[in-house]
C-alpha positions in Angstrom: 165.0 10.1 108.8 165.5 13.8 109.7 162.1 14.6 108.1 160.5 11.8 110.1 162.1 13.2 113.3 160.9 16.7 112.5 157.4 15.5 111.9 157.4 13.6 115.2 158.6 16.7 117.1 155.8 18.8 115.5 153.2 16.2 116.6 154.5 16.2 120.1 154.4 20.0 120.3 150.9 20.1 119.0 149.9 17.4 121.6 151.4 19.5 124.4 149.7 22.6 123.2 146.3 20.9 123.1 146.7 19.2 126.4 147.9 22.2 128.4 145.2 24.3 130.0 144.4 27.5 128.2 145.9 30.6 129.8 143.5 33.2 131.0 143.8 36.5 129.1 145.5 39.4 130.9 144.0 42.7 131.9 145.2 44.2 128.6 144.0 41.6 126.2 142.0 43.2 123.4 138.3 42.8 123.8 138.6 39.8 126.1 136.6 39.2 129.2 138.2 39.7 132.6 137.1 38.0 135.9 134.0 39.5 137.4 135.6 40.4 140.8 138.4 42.2 138.9 135.9 44.1 136.8 133.9 45.3 139.8 137.0 46.2 141.7 138.3 48.3 138.8 134.8 49.9 138.4 134.7 50.8 142.1 138.2 52.3 142.0 137.2 54.3 138.9 134.2 55.7 140.8 135.7 56.2 144.2 139.1 57.6 143.4 137.8 60.9 141.9 135.6 61.3 145.0 138.6 60.8 147.3 140.7 63.3 145.2 137.8 65.8 145.5 137.6 65.3 149.3 141.4 65.7 149.6 141.5 68.9 147.6 138.6 70.4 149.7 140.3 69.3 153.0 143.5 71.1 152.1 141.7 74.4 152.6 143.6 76.2 149.8 140.4 76.8 147.8 137.4 78.8 148.9 134.3 76.5 149.5 132.3 78.9 147.3 134.4 77.6 144.4 135.0 74.0 145.5 132.8 72.8 148.4 133.8 69.6 150.0 131.7 66.4 149.8 130.4 67.0 153.4 129.0 70.4 152.5 127.4 68.9 149.3 125.8 66.1 151.3 124.5 68.5 153.9 123.0 70.6 151.1 121.4 67.5 149.5 119.8 66.5 152.9 118.4 70.0 153.3 117.2 69.9 149.7 115.5 66.5 150.4 113.4 68.2 153.1 112.6 71.1 150.7 111.2 69.0 147.9 114.1 67.2 146.2 111.9 64.2 145.3 109.5 66.5 143.5 112.3 68.1 141.6 113.7 64.7 140.6 110.3 63.4 139.5 109.5 66.4 137.3 112.9 66.3 135.6 112.7 62.6 135.0 109.2 63.0 133.5 110.4 65.8 131.1 113.5 63.8 130.0 111.6 60.5 129.5 108.7 62.1 127.6 110.9 64.1 125.3 113.1 61.2 124.6 110.2 58.8 124.1 108.5 61.1 121.6 111.8 61.5 119.8 112.1 57.7 119.6 108.5 57.2 118.5 109.2 59.3 115.4 112.9 58.8 114.8 112.9 55.0 114.8 110.5 54.5 111.8 112.1 57.5 110.0 115.6 56.1 110.5 114.5 52.7 109.3 113.2 54.2 106.1 116.3 56.3 105.5 118.6 53.3 106.1 116.5 51.0 103.9 115.7 53.0 100.8 118.3 55.3 99.1 115.5 57.5 97.7 114.3 58.3 101.3 117.9 58.8 102.3 118.5 61.3 99.5 115.3 63.2 100.4 115.7 63.5 104.1 119.2 62.8 105.3 120.8 66.1 104.1 118.1 67.9 106.0 118.7 65.9 109.2 122.5 66.5 108.8 121.8 70.2 108.5 119.5 70.6 111.5 121.4 68.4 113.9 124.3 70.9 114.0 122.0 73.7 115.2 122.3 74.1 119.0 119.1 73.2 120.9 119.4 76.3 123.0 119.0 78.4 119.9 115.5 77.1 119.5 114.4 78.2 123.0 112.9 81.6 121.8 111.1 79.9 118.9 109.7 77.1 121.2 108.4 79.7 123.6 106.6 81.4 120.7 105.3 78.2 119.1 104.5 76.1 122.2 104.3 78.5 125.1 106.1 78.3 128.4 104.4 75.3 130.0 105.6 71.7 130.2 105.3 71.3 126.4 108.1 73.8 125.8 110.5 71.9 128.1 109.7 68.6 126.5 110.0 70.2 123.0 113.6 71.3 123.8 114.6 67.8 124.8 112.9 66.4 121.7 114.8 68.8 119.4 118.0 67.9 121.1 117.7 64.2 120.6 115.4 63.6 117.5 117.7 64.5 114.6 120.7 62.7 116.1 118.6 59.6 116.8 117.2 59.5 113.2 120.7 59.4 111.8 122.0 56.8 114.3 119.0 54.5 113.6 119.6 54.9 109.8 123.3 54.0 110.3 122.3 51.0 112.4 120.1 49.8 109.5 122.9 50.3 107.0 125.1 47.9 109.0 122.7 45.0 108.4 124.6 42.5 106.1 123.5 42.8 102.5 123.7 39.0 101.9 120.8 38.6 104.4 118.7 41.0 102.3 119.7 39.4 99.0 118.9 35.9 100.4 115.4 37.1 101.3 114.9 38.6 97.9 116.0 35.4 96.3 113.3 33.6 98.3 110.7 36.0 96.9 110.2 38.2 100.0 108.5 41.6 99.3 110.0 44.9 100.4 107.9 45.2 103.5 108.6 41.5 104.4 112.3 42.2 104.1 111.9 45.2 106.3 109.8 43.4 108.9 111.4 39.9 108.9 115.1 40.7 108.1 116.1 44.3 108.8 114.1 44.9 112.0 115.2 41.7 113.8 118.8 42.3 112.7 118.9 45.9 113.9 117.3 45.4 117.3 120.5 45.0 119.3 122.1 48.1 117.8 118.8 50.0 118.1 118.7 49.4 121.9 122.2 50.7 122.2 121.2 53.8 120.2 118.3 54.4 122.5 120.6 54.1 125.5 123.0 56.6 124.1 120.4 59.1 123.1 118.8 58.8 126.6 122.1 60.2 127.9 121.9 63.0 125.4 118.4 63.8 126.6 119.7 64.4 130.1 122.3 66.8 128.9 119.5 69.0 127.5 117.6 69.1 130.8 119.2 72.3 132.1 118.6 74.0 128.8 115.0 72.8 128.8 114.4 74.2 132.3 115.5 77.6 131.2 112.0 78.0 129.8 110.0 79.6 132.6 110.5 76.6 135.0 109.8 76.7 138.7 110.8 73.2 139.5 113.2 70.5 138.5 116.9 69.7 139.0 118.0 71.9 136.2 116.0 74.8 137.5 117.4 74.3 141.0 121.0 74.4 139.6 120.3 77.6 137.7 118.6 79.2 140.7 121.6 78.1 142.9 124.0 79.8 140.5 122.3 83.1 141.0 123.0 82.9 144.8 126.4 81.3 144.5 125.2 78.1 146.2 127.9 76.0 144.6 127.2 73.2 147.1 123.7 72.9 145.7 125.1 73.1 142.1 127.4 70.1 142.9 124.5 68.2 144.5 122.3 68.7 141.5 125.0 67.7 139.0 125.8 64.6 141.0 122.1 63.6 141.3 121.7 64.0 137.5 124.7 61.8 137.0 123.5 59.2 139.5 120.0 59.0 137.8 121.7 58.7 134.4 123.9 56.0 135.7 121.0 54.0 137.0 119.1 54.4 133.8 122.1 53.4 131.8 122.5 50.2 133.8 118.8 49.3 133.2 119.4 49.6 129.5 122.6 47.5 129.7 120.7 44.8 131.7 117.8 44.9 129.3 120.3 44.4 126.4 121.8 41.4 128.1 118.4 39.9 128.8 117.0 40.5 125.3 120.2 39.5 123.4 122.1 37.1 125.6 124.0 35.5 122.7 125.8 38.8 122.1 127.3 38.7 125.6 128.6 35.1 125.6 132.3 34.9 125.8 134.0 32.0 124.1 
């Protein structure tokens, strides 16, 4: 009788658990979705609060505007810059970054696929990639000026050097994360090496590959100022370096914020593309 009573209580408890509505996860649930209004509210706070703090520090008047110009001064400088060719500077900088990054991706993706797929290629090339990627891109500026010259090719080459070696290793690591049972299943069905690469590895690695491209695009923007050290007379990085010589910190702030804004927009395009291309990865159960 006690055993029967205990079994009945367990059945009632399970029935109540299944009939009660599921509780929504809290804000601190690990890797769980939160309501969209809450997400965008937190995102807005995360972006606006630093700006408010900056405005408050500038309004206190305890710091010289040469060292910390207020948002108003930066906005005025950006408006004056707009009349003085800001769109041209933005356009040339975007072109340099995108071309350098695209050339890097064009070579790094197949090379990373080969390194991640075949151990023989990994042994041949990965130590070299590991060695070169620790060399600072700025150290190549004199060599690039000698090899390429001082025109647009030199600026693109600096961005290429800054992103290529990192991208190769990241793509190779993405390939190594493809589950081995998928490859073994294809081998069992008689697939050739190139068929496994084309029909198993490449489709499996596409989501991670798009994330790698997004991350390395951010790195490409960090090399912009270095690239525009090479005899530039236009571009956002050039304008920042020129403003430094004349202590125009408001223009330096404007240039930095513009680069961050462009990068944020590009990053959101990549995120949206990832959701559109691989919607099943963004479905929450």
